């Protein structure tokens, strides 16, 4: 009766991606879709909207990579565009968004979260499949990666470097060689 699961962002900061691994192991034919992601939603986030926040953009990118590496087949935001207060939405919870609209000034702002989502969307077309990636010899807490093969057979590596000055070696190998 079920095709898959939607997993919400709200407690993702607790860091339990192995739960997704367990769900995939039990039900490999079902999909996992990461949903309702947003920044500024925690009670300790006193400022709900932070225009141009690279920290929030980095949080998005890291989360997308982590979830894709643990069997999520996609990742969606709670609201792509909100006003400068972080609303409106039906639940009246004010949060940040990839696009912030200032209706009084007739302007909109593309936040770093927007560019993070755009990067994944551009390079990972529908039908892309995650491929194995061995990570070793660098600070995996600050440099995160995921790898895919597109329907056209191209290999795509998405990596993020969270302010780390280090060398990373990437080796691509073909299983047939």
Short mmCIF file of N, CA and C in Angstrom, two decimals:
data_model
loop_
_atom_site.label_atom_id
_atom_site.label_comp_id
_atom_site.label_asym_id
_atom_site.label_seq_id
_atom_site.Cartn_x
_atom_site.Cartn_y
_atom_site.Cartn_z
N UNK A 1 0.80 -1.20 0.00
CA UNK A 1 0.00 0.00 0.00
C UNK A 1 0.84 1.27 0.00
N UNK A 2 2.14 1.15 0.23
CA UNK A 2 3.01 2.33 0.33
C UNK A 2 4.09 2.26 -0.74
N UNK A 3 4.34 3.40 -1.39
CA UNK A 3 5.42 3.47 -2.38
C UNK A 3 6.72 3.95 -1.76
N UNK A 4 6.60 4.70 -0.64
CA UNK A 4 7.80 5.21 0.00
C UNK A 4 7.46 6.09 1.19
N UNK A 5 8.47 6.80 1.69
CA UNK A 5 8.33 7.62 2.88
C UNK A 5 8.84 9.03 2.62
N UNK A 6 8.18 9.99 3.27
CA UNK A 6 8.70 11.36 3.34
C UNK A 6 9.28 11.53 4.74
N UNK A 7 10.47 12.06 4.81
CA UNK A 7 11.17 12.25 6.08
C UNK A 7 11.39 13.75 6.26
N UNK A 8 10.89 14.29 7.36
CA UNK A 8 10.98 15.73 7.58
C UNK A 8 12.32 16.13 8.21
N UNK A 9 12.68 17.35 8.01
CA UNK A 9 13.93 17.98 8.42
C UNK A 9 14.04 18.17 9.92
N UNK A 10 12.97 18.32 10.64
CA UNK A 10 12.95 18.92 11.98
C UNK A 10 13.95 18.38 12.98
N UNK A 11 14.22 17.11 12.99
CA UNK A 11 15.19 16.58 13.95
C UNK A 11 16.45 16.08 13.25
N UNK A 12 16.65 16.50 12.03
CA UNK A 12 17.81 16.02 11.26
C UNK A 12 19.13 16.46 11.91
N UNK A 13 19.11 17.58 12.62
CA UNK A 13 20.34 18.06 13.26
C UNK A 13 20.85 17.09 14.32
N UNK A 14 20.01 16.15 14.76
CA UNK A 14 20.45 15.16 15.73
C UNK A 14 21.38 14.13 15.11
N UNK A 15 21.39 14.06 13.78
CA UNK A 15 22.35 13.24 13.07
C UNK A 15 22.11 11.75 13.11
N UNK A 16 20.99 11.31 12.62
CA UNK A 16 20.70 9.89 12.61
C UNK A 16 20.51 9.37 11.18
N UNK A 17 21.46 9.60 10.28
CA UNK A 17 21.28 9.12 8.91
C UNK A 17 21.23 7.60 8.81
N UNK A 18 21.78 6.90 9.80
CA UNK A 18 21.74 5.44 9.77
C UNK A 18 20.31 4.92 9.88
N UNK A 19 19.37 5.73 10.37
CA UNK A 19 17.97 5.32 10.38
C UNK A 19 17.49 5.14 8.94
N UNK A 20 17.90 6.05 8.05
CA UNK A 20 17.54 5.91 6.63
C UNK A 20 18.15 4.65 6.04
N UNK A 21 19.39 4.34 6.44
CA UNK A 21 20.03 3.10 5.98
C UNK A 21 19.21 1.88 6.39
N UNK A 22 18.74 1.87 7.63
CA UNK A 22 17.96 0.75 8.13
C UNK A 22 16.64 0.59 7.38
N UNK A 23 15.98 1.72 7.08
CA UNK A 23 14.74 1.67 6.32
C UNK A 23 15.01 1.12 4.93
N UNK A 24 16.09 1.58 4.30
CA UNK A 24 16.42 1.09 2.96
C UNK A 24 16.75 -0.41 2.98
N UNK A 25 17.47 -0.85 3.99
CA UNK A 25 17.82 -2.28 4.08
C UNK A 25 16.57 -3.15 4.20
N UNK A 26 15.57 -2.68 4.98
CA UNK A 26 14.35 -3.46 5.15
C UNK A 26 13.44 -3.40 3.92
N UNK A 27 13.43 -2.24 3.25
CA UNK A 27 12.50 -2.02 2.15
C UNK A 27 13.23 -1.38 0.96
N UNK A 28 14.15 -2.10 0.32
CA UNK A 28 14.95 -1.50 -0.74
C UNK A 28 14.15 -1.07 -1.97
N UNK A 29 12.95 -1.59 -2.14
CA UNK A 29 12.14 -1.23 -3.30
C UNK A 29 11.33 0.06 -3.07
N UNK A 30 11.33 0.58 -1.86
CA UNK A 30 10.59 1.80 -1.52
C UNK A 30 11.51 3.02 -1.59
N UNK A 31 10.92 4.17 -1.90
CA UNK A 31 11.73 5.38 -1.96
C UNK A 31 11.69 6.13 -0.63
N UNK A 32 12.72 6.94 -0.40
CA UNK A 32 12.78 7.84 0.75
C UNK A 32 12.95 9.24 0.17
N UNK A 33 12.04 10.15 0.52
CA UNK A 33 12.10 11.52 0.04
C UNK A 33 12.25 12.44 1.22
N UNK A 34 13.31 13.22 1.23
CA UNK A 34 13.52 14.16 2.32
C UNK A 34 12.66 15.39 2.04
N UNK A 35 11.86 15.81 3.03
CA UNK A 35 10.89 16.87 2.78
C UNK A 35 10.84 17.88 3.93
N UNK A 36 10.16 18.95 3.64
CA UNK A 36 9.92 20.03 4.60
C UNK A 36 11.18 20.56 5.26
N UNK A 37 12.22 20.71 4.50
CA UNK A 37 13.46 21.27 5.04
C UNK A 37 13.37 22.79 5.10
N UNK A 38 13.96 23.36 6.11
CA UNK A 38 14.06 24.83 6.19
C UNK A 38 15.06 25.18 7.28
N UNK A 39 15.62 26.35 7.18
CA UNK A 39 16.51 26.84 8.23
C UNK A 39 15.77 27.93 9.01
N UNK A 40 16.24 28.18 10.21
CA UNK A 40 15.60 29.18 11.05
C UNK A 40 14.39 28.66 11.79
N UNK A 41 14.19 27.34 11.80
CA UNK A 41 12.99 26.77 12.40
C UNK A 41 13.16 26.40 13.87
N UNK A 42 14.39 26.34 14.33
CA UNK A 42 14.62 25.93 15.72
C UNK A 42 14.26 27.05 16.70
N UNK A 43 13.81 26.71 17.90
CA UNK A 43 13.45 27.74 18.88
C UNK A 43 14.62 28.67 19.20
N UNK A 44 15.84 28.18 19.12
CA UNK A 44 17.00 29.02 19.42
C UNK A 44 17.42 29.90 18.24
N UNK A 45 16.80 29.73 17.07
CA UNK A 45 17.05 30.61 15.92
C UNK A 45 16.24 31.88 16.12
N UNK A 46 16.81 32.84 16.83
CA UNK A 46 16.07 34.05 17.16
C UNK A 46 15.77 34.88 15.92
N UNK A 47 16.68 34.91 14.97
CA UNK A 47 16.44 35.62 13.72
C UNK A 47 16.03 34.59 12.67
N UNK A 48 14.78 34.61 12.29
CA UNK A 48 14.24 33.59 11.40
C UNK A 48 14.75 33.74 9.98
N UNK A 49 14.90 34.97 9.50
CA UNK A 49 15.37 35.23 8.14
C UNK A 49 16.73 35.91 8.22
N UNK A 50 17.73 35.34 7.54
CA UNK A 50 19.07 35.91 7.48
C UNK A 50 19.46 36.06 6.02
N UNK A 51 19.22 37.23 5.46
CA UNK A 51 19.54 37.45 4.04
C UNK A 51 21.02 37.19 3.78
N UNK A 52 21.31 36.41 2.75
CA UNK A 52 22.69 36.18 2.32
C UNK A 52 23.51 35.30 3.24
N UNK A 53 22.88 34.51 4.09
CA UNK A 53 23.62 33.71 5.06
C UNK A 53 24.28 32.51 4.41
N UNK A 54 25.62 32.56 4.31
CA UNK A 54 26.37 31.42 3.77
C UNK A 54 26.34 30.24 4.73
N UNK A 55 26.21 30.52 6.04
CA UNK A 55 26.13 29.42 7.00
C UNK A 55 24.88 28.58 6.76
N UNK A 56 23.77 29.27 6.48
CA UNK A 56 22.53 28.53 6.21
C UNK A 56 22.62 27.81 4.87
N UNK A 57 23.26 28.41 3.90
CA UNK A 57 23.49 27.74 2.62
C UNK A 57 24.32 26.48 2.81
N UNK A 58 25.36 26.57 3.62
CA UNK A 58 26.22 25.42 3.91
C UNK A 58 25.43 24.33 4.63
N UNK A 59 24.57 24.74 5.56
CA UNK A 59 23.73 23.78 6.28
C UNK A 59 22.86 23.00 5.29
N UNK A 60 22.26 23.70 4.33
CA UNK A 60 21.45 23.05 3.29
C UNK A 60 22.27 22.04 2.51
N UNK A 61 23.40 22.50 1.98
CA UNK A 61 24.23 21.65 1.12
C UNK A 61 24.69 20.41 1.88
N UNK A 62 25.18 20.58 3.09
CA UNK A 62 25.62 19.44 3.90
C UNK A 62 24.48 18.46 4.12
N UNK A 63 23.30 18.99 4.40
CA UNK A 63 22.16 18.12 4.66
C UNK A 63 21.73 17.35 3.42
N UNK A 64 21.73 18.02 2.28
CA UNK A 64 21.36 17.34 1.03
C UNK A 64 22.34 16.19 0.76
N UNK A 65 23.63 16.47 0.88
CA UNK A 65 24.64 15.42 0.64
C UNK A 65 24.45 14.26 1.61
N UNK A 66 24.29 14.58 2.89
CA UNK A 66 24.13 13.51 3.88
C UNK A 66 22.92 12.64 3.57
N UNK A 67 21.80 13.26 3.24
CA UNK A 67 20.59 12.49 2.97
C UNK A 67 20.69 11.70 1.68
N UNK A 68 21.27 12.28 0.63
CA UNK A 68 21.46 11.53 -0.61
C UNK A 68 22.38 10.33 -0.40
N UNK A 69 23.38 10.50 0.45
CA UNK A 69 24.30 9.39 0.74
C UNK A 69 23.66 8.30 1.60
N UNK A 70 22.49 8.56 2.12
CA UNK A 70 21.79 7.58 2.97
C UNK A 70 20.42 7.26 2.38
N UNK A 71 20.37 7.11 1.06
CA UNK A 71 19.25 6.53 0.32
C UNK A 71 18.08 7.46 0.04
N UNK A 72 18.17 8.72 0.38
CA UNK A 72 17.10 9.64 -0.01
C UNK A 72 17.14 9.82 -1.53
N UNK A 73 15.99 9.75 -2.15
CA UNK A 73 15.92 9.90 -3.61
C UNK A 73 15.66 11.34 -4.03
N UNK A 74 15.47 12.20 -3.07
CA UNK A 74 15.23 13.61 -3.37
C UNK A 74 15.22 14.43 -2.10
N UNK A 75 15.10 15.74 -2.27
CA UNK A 75 15.18 16.66 -1.13
C UNK A 75 14.35 17.88 -1.49
N UNK A 76 13.38 18.23 -0.67
CA UNK A 76 12.53 19.38 -0.97
C UNK A 76 12.50 20.35 0.19
N UNK A 77 12.26 21.61 -0.13
CA UNK A 77 12.17 22.67 0.86
C UNK A 77 10.74 22.81 1.36
N UNK A 78 10.61 23.40 2.53
CA UNK A 78 9.29 23.70 3.11
C UNK A 78 8.59 24.75 2.26
N UNK A 79 9.27 25.84 1.95
CA UNK A 79 8.74 26.90 1.08
C UNK A 79 9.91 27.49 0.30
N UNK A 80 9.81 27.50 -1.01
CA UNK A 80 10.89 28.03 -1.83
C UNK A 80 11.04 29.53 -1.70
N UNK A 81 9.91 30.24 -1.52
CA UNK A 81 9.95 31.71 -1.42
C UNK A 81 9.04 32.17 -0.29
N UNK A 82 9.58 33.02 0.57
CA UNK A 82 8.82 33.60 1.66
C UNK A 82 9.11 35.09 1.75
N UNK A 83 8.35 35.80 2.56
CA UNK A 83 8.58 37.24 2.71
C UNK A 83 9.71 37.51 3.71
N UNK A 84 9.98 38.76 3.97
CA UNK A 84 11.11 39.13 4.82
C UNK A 84 10.91 38.75 6.29
N UNK A 85 9.70 38.38 6.67
CA UNK A 85 9.44 37.88 8.03
C UNK A 85 9.58 36.37 8.11
N UNK A 86 9.61 35.69 6.93
CA UNK A 86 9.68 34.23 6.92
C UNK A 86 8.32 33.58 6.77
N UNK A 87 7.35 34.30 6.24
CA UNK A 87 6.00 33.77 6.04
C UNK A 87 5.49 34.21 4.68
N UNK A 88 4.29 34.10 4.38
CA UNK A 88 3.29 33.39 5.18
C UNK A 88 3.30 31.91 4.87
N UNK A 89 2.77 31.14 5.76
CA UNK A 89 2.49 29.73 5.50
C UNK A 89 1.34 29.31 6.40
N UNK A 90 0.73 28.22 6.05
CA UNK A 90 -0.48 27.79 6.75
C UNK A 90 -0.25 27.50 8.23
N UNK A 91 0.97 27.11 8.60
CA UNK A 91 1.25 26.73 9.99
C UNK A 91 1.69 27.92 10.85
N UNK A 92 1.88 29.08 10.22
CA UNK A 92 2.30 30.28 10.95
C UNK A 92 3.65 30.11 11.64
N UNK A 93 4.50 29.26 11.09
CA UNK A 93 5.86 29.15 11.63
C UNK A 93 6.78 29.89 10.66
N UNK A 94 7.46 30.87 11.17
CA UNK A 94 8.28 31.74 10.34
C UNK A 94 9.69 31.18 10.27
N UNK A 95 10.20 31.03 9.04
CA UNK A 95 11.49 30.41 8.79
C UNK A 95 12.17 31.11 7.61
N UNK A 96 13.38 30.72 7.33
CA UNK A 96 14.14 31.26 6.20
C UNK A 96 13.80 30.46 4.93
N UNK A 97 14.16 31.00 3.79
CA UNK A 97 13.87 30.32 2.53
C UNK A 97 14.93 30.67 1.49
N UNK A 98 15.02 29.85 0.44
CA UNK A 98 15.99 30.12 -0.62
C UNK A 98 15.77 31.47 -1.31
N UNK A 99 14.52 31.88 -1.45
CA UNK A 99 14.21 33.17 -2.05
C UNK A 99 13.41 33.98 -1.04
N UNK A 100 13.85 35.21 -0.80
CA UNK A 100 13.14 36.11 0.11
C UNK A 100 12.56 37.24 -0.71
N UNK A 101 11.27 37.49 -0.52
CA UNK A 101 10.57 38.52 -1.28
C UNK A 101 10.28 39.70 -0.38
N UNK A 102 10.70 40.89 -0.82
CA UNK A 102 10.39 42.13 -0.13
C UNK A 102 9.36 42.87 -0.99
N UNK A 103 8.08 42.63 -0.69
CA UNK A 103 7.00 43.20 -1.50
C UNK A 103 6.97 44.72 -1.43
N UNK A 104 7.34 45.29 -0.29
CA UNK A 104 7.32 46.75 -0.15
C UNK A 104 8.34 47.42 -1.08
N UNK A 105 9.47 46.77 -1.30
CA UNK A 105 10.51 47.32 -2.17
C UNK A 105 10.40 46.77 -3.60
N UNK A 106 9.46 45.85 -3.83
CA UNK A 106 9.29 45.18 -5.12
C UNK A 106 10.62 44.52 -5.54
N UNK A 107 11.22 43.77 -4.58
CA UNK A 107 12.50 43.11 -4.81
C UNK A 107 12.43 41.67 -4.28
N UNK A 108 13.34 40.87 -4.79
CA UNK A 108 13.51 39.54 -4.22
C UNK A 108 15.00 39.26 -4.14
N UNK A 109 15.38 38.38 -3.21
CA UNK A 109 16.77 38.04 -2.97
C UNK A 109 16.95 36.54 -3.10
N UNK A 110 17.95 36.14 -3.85
CA UNK A 110 18.31 34.72 -3.93
C UNK A 110 19.39 34.49 -2.88
N UNK A 111 19.04 33.74 -1.87
CA UNK A 111 19.97 33.44 -0.79
C UNK A 111 20.90 32.30 -1.18
N UNK A 112 22.00 32.10 -0.46
CA UNK A 112 22.90 30.98 -0.76
C UNK A 112 22.19 29.62 -0.78
N UNK A 113 21.12 29.46 -0.02
CA UNK A 113 20.35 28.21 -0.06
C UNK A 113 19.82 27.97 -1.48
N UNK A 114 19.40 29.04 -2.15
CA UNK A 114 18.89 28.94 -3.53
C UNK A 114 19.98 28.36 -4.44
N UNK A 115 21.18 28.89 -4.32
CA UNK A 115 22.27 28.44 -5.20
C UNK A 115 22.69 27.01 -4.89
N UNK A 116 22.59 26.60 -3.63
CA UNK A 116 22.86 25.20 -3.29
C UNK A 116 21.86 24.27 -3.96
N UNK A 117 20.57 24.60 -3.83
CA UNK A 117 19.54 23.78 -4.48
C UNK A 117 19.72 23.77 -6.00
N UNK A 118 20.05 24.93 -6.56
CA UNK A 118 20.23 25.04 -8.01
C UNK A 118 21.38 24.17 -8.48
N UNK A 119 22.45 24.10 -7.70
CA UNK A 119 23.62 23.30 -8.08
C UNK A 119 23.23 21.82 -8.20
N UNK A 120 22.55 21.29 -7.20
CA UNK A 120 22.13 19.89 -7.25
C UNK A 120 21.16 19.67 -8.41
N UNK A 121 20.21 20.57 -8.59
CA UNK A 121 19.21 20.43 -9.65
C UNK A 121 19.84 20.46 -11.04
N UNK A 122 20.87 21.25 -11.21
CA UNK A 122 21.52 21.37 -12.52
C UNK A 122 22.30 20.11 -12.88
N UNK A 123 23.01 19.56 -11.92
CA UNK A 123 23.94 18.47 -12.22
C UNK A 123 23.37 17.07 -11.97
N UNK A 124 22.24 16.99 -11.28
CA UNK A 124 21.63 15.68 -11.02
C UNK A 124 20.24 15.63 -11.63
N UNK A 125 20.15 15.36 -12.92
CA UNK A 125 18.83 15.31 -13.56
C UNK A 125 18.03 14.10 -13.08
N UNK A 126 16.71 14.13 -13.28
CA UNK A 126 15.88 12.99 -12.91
C UNK A 126 16.43 11.70 -13.54
N UNK A 127 16.38 10.64 -12.76
CA UNK A 127 16.89 9.36 -13.23
C UNK A 127 18.35 9.12 -12.88
N UNK A 128 19.01 10.10 -12.27
CA UNK A 128 20.40 9.90 -11.83
C UNK A 128 20.41 8.89 -10.69
N UNK A 129 21.47 8.08 -10.62
CA UNK A 129 21.59 7.03 -9.62
C UNK A 129 22.87 7.24 -8.83
N UNK A 130 22.74 7.17 -7.50
CA UNK A 130 23.93 7.33 -6.66
C UNK A 130 24.86 6.16 -6.87
N UNK A 131 26.15 6.46 -6.95
CA UNK A 131 27.16 5.42 -7.12
C UNK A 131 28.09 5.43 -5.92
N UNK A 132 28.80 4.36 -5.76
CA UNK A 132 29.71 4.22 -4.63
C UNK A 132 30.80 5.27 -4.63
N UNK A 133 31.22 5.64 -3.46
CA UNK A 133 32.26 6.65 -3.29
C UNK A 133 33.02 6.29 -2.02
N UNK A 134 34.33 6.07 -2.17
CA UNK A 134 35.16 5.80 -1.00
C UNK A 134 35.85 7.09 -0.60
N UNK A 135 35.68 7.45 0.65
CA UNK A 135 36.23 8.69 1.17
C UNK A 135 37.28 8.35 2.22
N UNK A 136 38.49 8.88 2.00
CA UNK A 136 39.54 8.63 2.99
C UNK A 136 40.63 9.68 2.85
N UNK A 137 41.33 9.91 3.92
CA UNK A 137 42.51 10.77 3.89
C UNK A 137 42.25 12.25 3.94
N UNK A 138 41.09 12.67 4.46
CA UNK A 138 40.83 14.10 4.59
C UNK A 138 39.80 14.30 5.71
N UNK A 139 39.50 15.55 6.02
CA UNK A 139 38.58 15.89 7.09
C UNK A 139 37.13 15.74 6.60
N UNK A 140 36.55 14.57 6.80
CA UNK A 140 35.21 14.28 6.27
C UNK A 140 34.11 15.07 6.99
N UNK A 141 34.43 15.69 8.12
CA UNK A 141 33.44 16.54 8.78
C UNK A 141 33.30 17.88 8.05
N UNK A 142 34.35 18.30 7.36
CA UNK A 142 34.31 19.61 6.70
C UNK A 142 34.28 19.53 5.19
N UNK A 143 34.64 18.42 4.62
CA UNK A 143 34.53 18.21 3.18
C UNK A 143 33.60 17.03 2.98
N UNK A 144 32.46 17.28 2.38
CA UNK A 144 31.49 16.22 2.17
C UNK A 144 31.25 16.04 0.68
N UNK A 145 30.95 14.80 0.27
CA UNK A 145 30.79 14.49 -1.15
C UNK A 145 29.70 13.47 -1.36
N UNK A 146 29.16 13.50 -2.58
CA UNK A 146 28.26 12.46 -3.05
C UNK A 146 28.51 12.29 -4.54
N UNK A 147 28.26 11.10 -5.07
CA UNK A 147 28.54 10.83 -6.48
C UNK A 147 27.35 10.13 -7.12
N UNK A 148 27.12 10.46 -8.39
CA UNK A 148 25.99 9.92 -9.14
C UNK A 148 26.39 9.60 -10.57
N UNK A 149 25.60 8.74 -11.19
CA UNK A 149 25.69 8.54 -12.62
C UNK A 149 24.37 9.02 -13.20
N UNK A 150 24.45 9.90 -14.21
CA UNK A 150 23.25 10.45 -14.84
C UNK A 150 22.69 9.45 -15.84
N UNK A 151 21.46 9.65 -16.30
CA UNK A 151 20.90 8.76 -17.32
C UNK A 151 21.74 8.73 -18.60
N UNK A 152 22.52 9.78 -18.86
CA UNK A 152 23.40 9.81 -20.03
C UNK A 152 24.72 9.11 -19.80
N UNK A 153 24.92 8.56 -18.60
CA UNK A 153 26.15 7.84 -18.29
C UNK A 153 27.28 8.71 -17.79
N UNK A 154 27.01 9.98 -17.53
CA UNK A 154 28.05 10.87 -16.98
C UNK A 154 28.18 10.64 -15.48
N UNK A 155 29.40 10.75 -14.99
CA UNK A 155 29.66 10.65 -13.55
C UNK A 155 29.69 12.08 -12.99
N UNK A 156 28.98 12.27 -11.90
CA UNK A 156 28.90 13.58 -11.27
C UNK A 156 29.33 13.45 -9.81
N UNK A 157 30.24 14.32 -9.40
CA UNK A 157 30.66 14.40 -8.00
C UNK A 157 30.27 15.77 -7.49
N UNK A 158 29.50 15.80 -6.41
CA UNK A 158 29.17 17.07 -5.77
C UNK A 158 29.92 17.08 -4.45
N UNK A 159 30.73 18.12 -4.25
CA UNK A 159 31.54 18.21 -3.03
C UNK A 159 31.38 19.60 -2.43
N UNK A 160 31.49 19.67 -1.13
CA UNK A 160 31.46 20.95 -0.44
C UNK A 160 32.63 21.00 0.53
N UNK A 161 33.26 22.15 0.57
CA UNK A 161 34.42 22.37 1.41
C UNK A 161 34.03 23.45 2.41
N UNK A 162 33.83 23.04 3.64
CA UNK A 162 33.39 23.97 4.67
C UNK A 162 34.59 24.67 5.32
N UNK A 163 35.15 25.60 4.58
CA UNK A 163 36.26 26.44 5.05
C UNK A 163 37.48 25.63 5.47
N UNK A 164 37.76 24.56 4.75
CA UNK A 164 38.90 23.72 5.09
C UNK A 164 39.98 23.88 4.03
N UNK A 165 41.20 24.16 4.47
CA UNK A 165 42.33 24.26 3.55
C UNK A 165 43.02 22.90 3.53
N UNK A 166 42.69 22.10 2.54
CA UNK A 166 43.27 20.77 2.46
C UNK A 166 43.19 20.24 1.04
N UNK A 167 44.02 19.30 0.78
CA UNK A 167 44.06 18.65 -0.52
C UNK A 167 43.18 17.40 -0.46
N UNK A 168 42.38 17.23 -1.51
CA UNK A 168 41.50 16.06 -1.61
C UNK A 168 41.81 15.36 -2.92
N UNK A 169 42.09 14.08 -2.83
CA UNK A 169 42.34 13.28 -4.04
C UNK A 169 41.07 12.55 -4.41
N UNK A 170 40.76 12.59 -5.68
CA UNK A 170 39.58 11.89 -6.18
C UNK A 170 40.05 10.91 -7.24
N UNK A 171 39.69 9.65 -7.07
CA UNK A 171 40.07 8.63 -8.04
C UNK A 171 38.79 8.01 -8.57
N UNK A 172 38.66 8.04 -9.88
CA UNK A 172 37.51 7.42 -10.52
C UNK A 172 37.95 6.10 -11.09
N UNK A 173 37.26 5.05 -10.72
CA UNK A 173 37.63 3.73 -11.25
C UNK A 173 36.42 3.12 -11.93
N UNK A 174 36.68 2.32 -12.92
CA UNK A 174 35.65 1.61 -13.65
C UNK A 174 35.66 0.17 -13.15
N UNK A 175 34.51 -0.32 -12.71
CA UNK A 175 34.43 -1.68 -12.18
C UNK A 175 34.86 -2.73 -13.20
N UNK A 176 34.73 -2.40 -14.49
CA UNK A 176 35.07 -3.36 -15.54
C UNK A 176 36.56 -3.44 -15.83
N UNK A 177 37.36 -2.58 -15.23
CA UNK A 177 38.81 -2.59 -15.50
C UNK A 177 39.57 -3.18 -14.34
#
